[in-house]
Coordinates of C-alpha atoms in Angstrom, one line a residue:
X1 CA 123.9 41.9 208.9
X2 CA 126.4 40.2 211.3
X3 CA 129.8 39.6 209.6
X4 CA 131.9 36.9 211.1
X5 CA 136.1 37.3 210.5
X6 CA 136.7 33.2 210.4
X7 CA 140.4 34.2 211.2
X8 CA 139.6 36.2 214.3
X9 CA 136.7 33.0 215.3
X10 CA 139.7 30.6 215.2
X11 CA 141.8 33.0 217.3
X12 CA 139.9 33.7 220.2
X13 CA 137.9 30.3 220.4
X14 CA 137.9 28.8 223.4
X15 CA 140.1 25.2 223.3
X16 CA 137.5 22.2 223.3
X17 CA 137.2 18.9 221.7
X18 CA 136.8 20.0 217.8
X19 CA 140.9 21.2 219.0
X20 CA 141.7 18.5 220.5
X21 CA 140.5 16.2 217.3
X22 CA 143.0 18.3 215.2
X23 CA 145.5 18.1 217.2
X24 CA 144.9 14.1 217.9
X25 CA 145.4 13.6 213.4
X26 CA 148.2 16.2 212.7
X27 CA 150.2 14.9 216.2
X28 CA 149.6 10.6 215.1
X29 CA 150.6 12.0 211.3
X30 CA 153.8 13.6 212.6
X31 CA 155.0 10.6 215.1
X32 CA 154.7 8.5 211.5
X33 CA 156.4 10.9 209.3
X34 CA 159.3 11.1 212.4
X35 CA 159.0 7.3 212.5
X36 CA 160.8 7.2 208.9
X37 CA 162.7 9.9 209.0
X38 CA 164.3 8.0 211.8
X39 CA 164.4 4.5 210.9
X40 CA 167.2 5.4 208.1
X41 CA 169.5 6.5 210.4
X42 CA 168.5 3.6 213.2
X43 CA 169.2 0.8 210.3
X44 CA 172.2 2.5 208.8
X45 CA 175.1 0.6 211.0
X46 CA 172.9 -3.0 209.0
X47 CA 172.4 -1.4 205.7
X48 CA 175.9 0.0 205.0
X49 CA 177.3 -4.1 206.7
X50 CA 174.4 -5.8 204.7
X51 CA 175.0 -3.8 201.0
X52 CA 178.6 -3.1 201.5
X53 CA 178.6 0.3 200.9
X54 CA 181.3 3.4 202.7
X55 CA 180.9 6.3 204.8
X56 CA 179.8 8.5 201.9
X57 CA 178.0 6.6 199.8
X58 CA 175.5 5.9 203.0
X59 CA 175.8 9.5 203.0
X60 CA 174.1 9.4 199.3
X61 CA 171.8 6.8 200.3
X62 CA 170.2 8.5 203.2
X63 CA 170.2 11.8 201.4
X64 CA 168.0 10.5 198.8
X65 CA 165.0 10.6 201.0
X66 CA 165.8 14.5 201.8
X67 CA 165.9 14.7 197.9
X68 CA 162.7 14.0 197.7
X69 CA 161.2 15.9 200.9
X70 CA 162.7 19.3 199.6
X71 CA 160.8 18.8 196.5
X72 CA 157.6 17.2 198.4
X73 CA 157.8 20.6 200.7
X74 CA 157.5 22.8 198.2
X75 CA 155.1 21.0 195.5
X76 CA 153.1 19.1 198.1
X77 CA 153.3 22.4 200.2
X78 CA 152.0 24.3 197.4
X79 CA 148.9 22.7 195.9
X80 CA 147.5 22.1 199.1
X81 CA 146.9 25.5 199.1
X82 CA 144.8 24.6 195.8
X83 CA 143.5 21.3 196.0
X84 CA 142.6 21.5 200.2
X85 CA 144.8 20.6 203.1
X86 CA 143.1 16.9 203.9
X87 CA 143.5 15.6 200.2
X88 CA 147.2 16.8 200.1
X89 CA 148.0 14.9 203.2
X90 CA 146.4 12.1 202.5
X91 CA 148.6 11.9 199.4
X92 CA 151.9 12.6 201.7
X93 CA 150.6 9.8 204.2
X94 CA 150.4 7.5 201.3
X95 CA 153.8 8.3 199.2
X96 CA 155.6 7.7 202.8
X97 CA 153.8 5.0 203.8
X98 CA 154.2 2.7 200.8
X99 CA 157.5 3.8 199.5
X100 CA 159.3 3.7 203.0
X101 CA 158.0 0.1 203.2
X102 CA 158.9 -0.8 199.6
X103 CA 162.6 0.4 200.7
X104 CA 162.7 -2.4 203.1
X105 CA 162.8 -4.6 199.7
X106 CA 165.8 -2.9 198.5
X107 CA 168.7 -5.2 197.7
X108 CA 171.1 -2.6 196.5
X109 CA 171.7 1.5 197.2
X110 CA 170.6 3.0 194.0
X111 CA 166.2 1.1 194.6
X112 CA 167.2 1.6 197.9
X113 CA 168.0 5.6 197.2
X114 CA 165.0 5.6 194.5
X115 CA 162.1 4.4 197.0
X116 CA 163.2 6.9 199.7
X117 CA 163.3 9.6 197.2
X118 CA 159.6 8.6 196.5
X119 CA 158.8 8.5 200.2
X120 CA 160.5 11.4 200.8
X121 CA 157.8 13.3 199.0
X122 CA 155.0 12.4 201.5
X123 CA 157.6 13.4 204.3
X124 CA 158.5 16.4 202.7
X125 CA 155.0 17.5 202.0
X126 CA 153.1 16.5 205.0
X127 CA 155.0 18.8 207.3
X128 CA 153.6 22.2 206.0
X129 CA 150.4 21.2 205.8
X130 CA 149.9 19.8 209.0
X131 CA 152.0 22.7 210.9
X132 CA 149.7 25.3 208.3
X133 CA 146.3 23.0 209.8
X134 CA 147.5 22.9 213.5
X135 CA 148.0 26.8 212.8
X136 CA 144.6 27.7 211.5
X137 CA 142.5 25.9 214.4
X138 CA 144.1 26.8 217.5
X139 CA 143.1 29.4 219.3
X140 CA 145.9 32.3 219.6
X141 CA 146.5 32.5 223.4
X142 CA 148.4 28.9 223.0
X143 CA 148.9 28.3 219.5
X144 CA 152.9 28.2 219.7
X145 CA 152.0 25.2 222.4
X146 CA 149.7 23.3 220.8
X147 CA 151.9 24.2 217.3
X148 CA 154.8 22.4 219.2
X149 CA 153.3 19.8 220.9
X150 CA 151.9 18.6 218.1
X151 CA 155.1 18.5 216.2
X152 CA 156.5 16.7 219.4
X153 CA 155.0 13.8 217.5
X154 CA 158.0 13.6 215.6
X155 CA 160.2 13.3 218.7
X156 CA 158.0 10.9 219.4
X157 CA 158.0 8.4 216.6
X158 CA 162.1 9.2 217.0
X159 CA 161.3 6.9 220.1
X160 CA 159.6 4.6 218.5
X161 CA 162.0 3.7 215.7
X162 CA 164.5 3.2 218.3
X163 CA 162.5 1.1 220.7
X164 CA 161.6 -1.0 218.1
X165 CA 164.9 -0.9 216.1
X166 CA 166.9 -2.2 218.6
X167 CA 164.3 -5.3 218.7
X168 CA 163.2 -6.2 215.3
X169 CA 166.9 -5.3 213.3
X170 CA 168.3 -8.3 215.6
X171 CA 166.0 -10.4 215.4
X172 CA 164.1 -10.0 212.1
X173 CA 167.0 -8.0 210.2
X174 CA 166.9 -4.4 208.7
X175 CA 164.4 -4.5 206.5
X176 CA 161.5 -4.9 209.3
X177 CA 161.5 -1.4 210.9
X178 CA 161.0 0.0 206.8
X179 CA 158.1 -3.0 206.6
X180 CA 156.4 -1.7 209.8
X181 CA 156.0 2.5 208.1
X182 CA 153.7 0.9 205.8
X183 CA 150.9 1.1 208.7
X184 CA 149.9 4.0 208.1
X185 CA 148.0 4.0 204.6
X186 CA 144.9 1.9 206.5
X187 CA 144.2 5.0 208.2
X188 CA 143.8 7.4 205.3
X189 CA 140.1 6.9 205.6
X190 CA 139.4 7.6 208.6
X191 CA 141.7 10.9 208.8
X192 CA 139.5 11.9 205.5
X193 CA 136.5 11.4 207.5
X194 CA 137.3 13.3 210.7
X195 CA 139.8 15.8 209.8
X196 CA 138.1 19.3 209.0
X197 CA 139.6 20.9 205.6
X198 CA 140.5 24.8 205.6
X199 CA 138.4 27.6 206.2
X200 CA 139.6 29.7 203.7
X201 CA 139.5 26.9 200.9
X202 CA 135.6 26.0 202.0
X203 CA 134.9 29.6 201.8
X204 CA 136.5 30.1 198.5
X205 CA 135.2 27.1 197.1
X206 CA 131.0 28.2 198.0
X207 CA 130.9 24.7 200.4
X208 CA 128.7 26.7 203.2
X209 CA 127.4 24.1 204.7
X210 CA 130.0 22.0 205.4
X211 CA 131.6 25.5 206.9
X212 CA 129.1 26.1 209.1
X213 CA 129.4 22.6 210.3
X214 CA 132.9 23.3 211.3
X215 CA 132.2 27.0 212.5
X216 CA 129.9 25.2 215.5
X217 CA 132.6 23.2 216.4
X218 CA 134.9 25.4 216.4
X219 CA 133.4 27.8 218.5
X220 CA 130.0 26.0 220.2
X221 CA 128.5 29.1 220.9
X222 CA 128.2 31.2 218.2
X223 CA 124.8 31.0 216.9
X224 CA 124.3 31.5 213.1
X225 CA 121.4 33.1 211.5
X226 CA 120.6 32.9 207.7
X227 CA 121.9 36.8 207.6
X228 CA 125.6 36.0 208.6
X229 CA 128.0 36.3 205.6
X230 CA 131.5 34.6 206.6
X231 CA 135.1 36.7 205.5
X232 CA 138.7 36.4 205.6
X233 CA 141.0 39.7 205.7
X234 CA 142.1 40.0 201.7
X235 CA 145.3 38.1 202.8
X236 CA 144.2 35.4 203.9
X237 CA 142.0 34.8 200.6
X238 CA 142.1 31.3 199.4
X239 CA 143.3 32.0 196.0
X240 CA 145.8 30.9 194.0
X241 CA 148.2 31.5 196.4
X242 CA 151.8 32.5 194.4
X243 CA 155.3 32.3 195.8
X244 CA 155.2 36.2 195.6
X245 CA 153.1 36.8 197.7
X246 CA 156.0 35.9 200.7
X247 CA 157.8 38.9 199.7
X248 CA 154.7 40.9 199.9
X249 CA 154.9 44.0 202.6
X250 CA 157.8 44.0 203.6
X251 CA 158.0 40.1 204.4
X252 CA 161.0 39.1 201.3
X253 CA 164.0 40.1 203.4
X254 CA 162.2 37.6 206.2
X255 CA 161.7 35.0 204.3
X256 CA 165.0 34.6 203.2
X257 CA 166.0 34.8 206.7
X258 CA 163.6 31.6 207.3
X259 CA 165.2 30.1 204.8
X260 CA 168.8 30.3 205.8
X261 CA 167.4 29.5 209.4
X262 CA 165.8 26.3 208.0
X263 CA 168.9 25.5 206.6
X264 CA 170.9 25.6 209.2
X265 CA 169.0 23.4 211.5
X266 CA 167.6 20.7 209.0
X267 CA 171.4 21.0 208.6
X268 CA 171.9 19.7 212.5
X269 CA 169.3 17.5 213.2
X270 CA 170.2 15.6 209.5
X271 CA 173.7 15.0 210.9
X272 CA 172.8 13.5 214.1
X273 CA 169.5 11.8 212.7
X274 CA 171.9 10.1 209.9
X275 CA 174.7 9.6 212.0
X276 CA 174.6 9.5 215.4
X277 CA 174.5 5.9 216.4
X278 CA 177.5 5.6 213.4
X279 CA 179.7 8.2 215.3
X280 CA 178.6 7.0 218.8
X281 CA 179.6 2.9 217.9
X282 CA 183.1 4.3 216.2
X283 CA 183.8 6.2 219.3
X284 CA 183.2 2.9 221.1
X285 CA 180.3 2.4 222.6
X286 CA 177.8 -0.9 221.9
X287 CA 175.3 -1.0 218.8
X288 CA 172.8 -1.2 221.9
X289 CA 174.0 2.2 223.4
X290 CA 174.5 4.1 220.3
X291 CA 170.5 3.7 220.0
X292 CA 170.0 4.6 223.4
X293 CA 171.8 8.0 222.8
X294 CA 169.2 8.3 219.7
X295 CA 166.4 7.9 222.0
X296 CA 167.9 10.1 224.4
X297 CA 168.2 12.7 222.0
X298 CA 164.6 12.2 220.8
X299 CA 163.2 12.3 224.5
X300 CA 165.8 15.1 224.9
X301 CA 163.8 16.7 221.2
X302 CA 159.6 16.3 222.3
X303 CA 160.8 18.0 225.9
X304 CA 162.1 21.3 224.3
X305 CA 159.5 21.6 221.6
X306 CA 156.7 21.2 224.4
X307 CA 158.8 23.6 226.7
X308 CA 159.9 25.5 223.5
X309 CA 156.2 26.6 222.8
X310 CA 155.4 27.2 226.3
X311 CA 157.5 29.8 226.1
X312 CA 157.0 31.5 223.0
X313 CA 153.1 31.7 224.2
X314 CA 154.8 33.6 227.2
X315 CA 158.1 35.6 225.7
X316 CA 158.7 36.9 222.3
X317 CA 158.8 33.7 220.3
X318 CA 161.6 35.3 218.1
X319 CA 164.0 35.2 220.9
X320 CA 163.1 31.8 222.5
X321 CA 164.1 30.6 218.8
X322 CA 167.6 32.0 218.7
X323 CA 168.4 30.7 222.5
X324 CA 167.2 27.8 220.9
X325 CA 170.0 27.9 218.3
X326 CA 172.3 29.6 220.8
X327 CA 171.9 26.5 223.0
X328 CA 172.5 24.1 220.2
X329 CA 176.2 25.4 219.5
X330 CA 177.4 25.1 223.0
X331 CA 175.5 21.2 223.6
X332 CA 176.7 20.2 220.1
X333 CA 180.3 21.1 220.5
X334 CA 180.9 19.9 224.2
X335 CA 179.1 16.6 222.7
X336 CA 182.6 15.8 221.1
X337 CA 184.2 15.8 224.1
X338 CA 184.6 12.9 226.5
X339 CA 182.8 12.6 229.9
X340 CA 181.1 10.9 232.3
X341 CA 177.7 9.0 230.6
X342 CA 175.2 10.5 232.7
X343 CA 176.7 13.8 231.9
X344 CA 176.7 12.6 227.9
X345 CA 173.1 11.5 228.5
X346 CA 172.2 15.4 229.1
X347 CA 174.2 17.1 226.6
X348 CA 172.5 14.7 224.0
X349 CA 169.0 15.2 225.7
X350 CA 170.1 19.0 225.4
X351 CA 171.1 18.4 221.7
X352 CA 167.9 17.2 220.9
X353 CA 165.7 19.7 222.3
X354 CA 167.7 22.5 220.3
X355 CA 168.0 21.3 216.9
X356 CA 165.3 18.7 216.7
X357 CA 162.7 20.8 219.2
X358 CA 164.3 24.0 217.5
X359 CA 162.9 23.3 214.1
X360 CA 159.8 22.9 215.8
X361 CA 159.3 26.1 217.2
X362 CA 160.4 27.4 214.1
X363 CA 158.0 25.5 212.2
X364 CA 155.3 27.4 214.4
X365 CA 156.7 31.1 214.3
X366 CA 157.1 30.0 210.4
X367 CA 153.3 29.3 210.5
X368 CA 152.4 32.9 212.3
X369 CA 154.3 34.7 210.1
X370 CA 152.6 34.3 206.9
X371 CA 149.0 34.9 206.4
X372 CA 146.3 32.2 206.4
X373 CA 146.1 31.9 202.7
X374 CA 149.5 31.0 202.2
X375 CA 150.7 30.0 205.6
X376 CA 151.5 26.0 203.4
X377 CA 153.3 27.5 201.2
X378 CA 155.5 30.0 203.1
X379 CA 156.3 27.0 205.3
X380 CA 156.6 24.6 202.6
X381 CA 158.9 27.1 200.9
X382 CA 161.1 27.2 203.8
X383 CA 161.2 23.8 204.4
X384 CA 162.0 23.3 201.1
X385 CA 165.0 25.4 201.3
X386 CA 165.9 24.0 204.4
X387 CA 165.8 20.6 203.2
X388 CA 168.9 21.5 200.8
X389 CA 170.5 21.5 204.5
X390 CA 169.1 18.0 205.4
X391 CA 170.7 17.0 202.4
X392 CA 173.9 18.1 202.3
X393 CA 174.1 16.9 206.3
X394 CA 174.6 13.4 205.7
X395 CA 176.9 13.5 202.8
X396 CA 179.1 16.4 204.2
X397 CA 179.0 14.5 207.8
X398 CA 179.8 11.2 205.8
X399 CA 183.1 12.4 204.1
X400 CA 184.2 13.6 207.4
X401 CA 183.3 10.6 208.9
X402 CA 185.1 8.3 206.1
X403 CA 188.3 10.7 207.2
X404 CA 188.5 9.1 210.3
X405 CA 189.1 12.7 212.1
X406 CA 188.2 13.4 215.5
X407 CA 185.2 13.4 217.4
X408 CA 185.2 16.9 218.4
X409 CA 186.3 18.3 214.8
X410 CA 182.7 15.7 213.5
X411 CA 180.6 18.0 216.5
X412 CA 181.8 21.2 215.5
X413 CA 181.0 20.9 211.8
X414 CA 177.6 20.1 213.1
X415 CA 177.5 23.4 215.6
X416 CA 178.6 26.0 213.6
X417 CA 175.2 26.0 211.5
X418 CA 173.6 27.0 214.8
X419 CA 175.1 30.4 215.4
X420 CA 174.7 31.3 211.8
X421 CA 171.4 30.0 212.3
X422 CA 170.6 32.4 215.2
X423 CA 172.2 35.1 214.0
X424 CA 169.2 34.3 210.7
X425 CA 166.6 34.7 213.3
X426 CA 167.7 37.9 215.5
X427 CA 167.1 39.9 211.2
X428 CA 164.0 39.0 211.0
X429 CA 161.3 41.6 211.2
X430 CA 158.8 40.5 213.4
X431 CA 157.0 44.0 213.0
X432 CA 156.1 41.9 209.2
X433 CA 154.5 39.0 210.7
X434 CA 150.9 38.1 209.6
X435 CA 149.9 37.8 214.1
X436 CA 151.7 40.8 214.8
X437 CA 149.4 42.7 212.2
X438 CA 146.0 40.3 212.9
X439 CA 144.2 42.9 214.9
X440 CA 144.7 45.5 212.4
X441 CA 143.8 42.7 209.6
X442 CA 140.4 41.9 211.5
X443 CA 139.5 45.7 211.5
X444 CA 140.5 45.9 207.9
X445 CA 138.4 43.0 206.9
X446 CA 135.5 45.2 208.9
X447 CA 135.2 47.8 206.8
X448 CA 136.2 46.5 203.6
X449 CA 134.6 42.4 203.5
X450 CA 136.7 41.4 200.7
X451 CA 135.7 38.0 200.6
X452 CA 132.5 36.8 202.0
X453 CA 129.4 34.6 201.5
X454 CA 126.1 34.0 203.5
X455 CA 125.9 32.2 206.3
X456 CA 122.6 30.5 205.1
X457 CA 123.2 29.9 201.6

């Protein structure tokens, strides 16, 4: 009787059309997610003018979605380990599509904020789930590359928002870019039909026929027999996945460091996505030029995410990530000083690469750090705690903008968290990572199968 370790099977598989399908759906979902996040920053100057709100109140309006994202990341990330990732992802898509579109119907800041809070539940909840999905099915040798390539869809969404924003807002008003965000809801049935479910989840639920089909697509060379049994290491069992597992086996301190790093990085990301257009406009650039800066920021983010993933698969992901935080501190600080426009574009691209791109690599690292069964929970909590930084950023930077401080001080305030985030990453104990201990877990699974079900059942 052969024991087929699902974790090891996914690690050793060669990239094929099945992996491409998972990558396609996860990346497309993140494109929609990225659009929904970027669209508020794109439309913010127009919304402020139309609703007659000042910078401080606008900061609270932006943060309403981020409150939703914090709760969505924690609870919808955790619930996926109980109801399955496909349905959790479907719920998230419905939430952020419907309620972002509904925000376009708002006539006052309170209604706008309420709609954005509900949309934020889906925006925040979908991220840990697609990262966990892509991490689970990616071959180990190219895992960071695939996860960061998938998450570059976040930057693509921002690029689409910037390009559409230029034309739609001038022609049809700020509401139009929100209405466009409702389109992804029509794709939910197609996603549910073709997106595979998590393998440990299927194993725990006894859905063996469905699991067998996935195994054959994951590794076509794997020939199953009725006597074969599927198994996962004990740490990868899909059970209730309580939060306390994030602190087991010496992971507690590193879990807290992930939370600190996420807080700092998401502070930078949302400070830029919410206020870059306004800061550049106040520095004397036209609205069209300021929107171009958003476009450059997201192009840089996409390049940074892909390059960061490539480097993380070839060098130590922890130190690649720490280096990206350091680059963020330098590029953001320099943005506050007058310089030739071509140099400014380069710095903005570097800022995008080292803030949004850094968060994408941080997502990949976190996905690898925790065992499979609590991956969505671990990433969900890191993103959820990190959202408090995302919530604080638009409000704090809004207050600074309202004080009419020099441009340099605004960007220094955004850069300081990069230094703290770099220190937090360096303090993570990589020896406690599930990816580092995968070989030991696999051997343990062979010696004591733990959870296993016959393939012929």
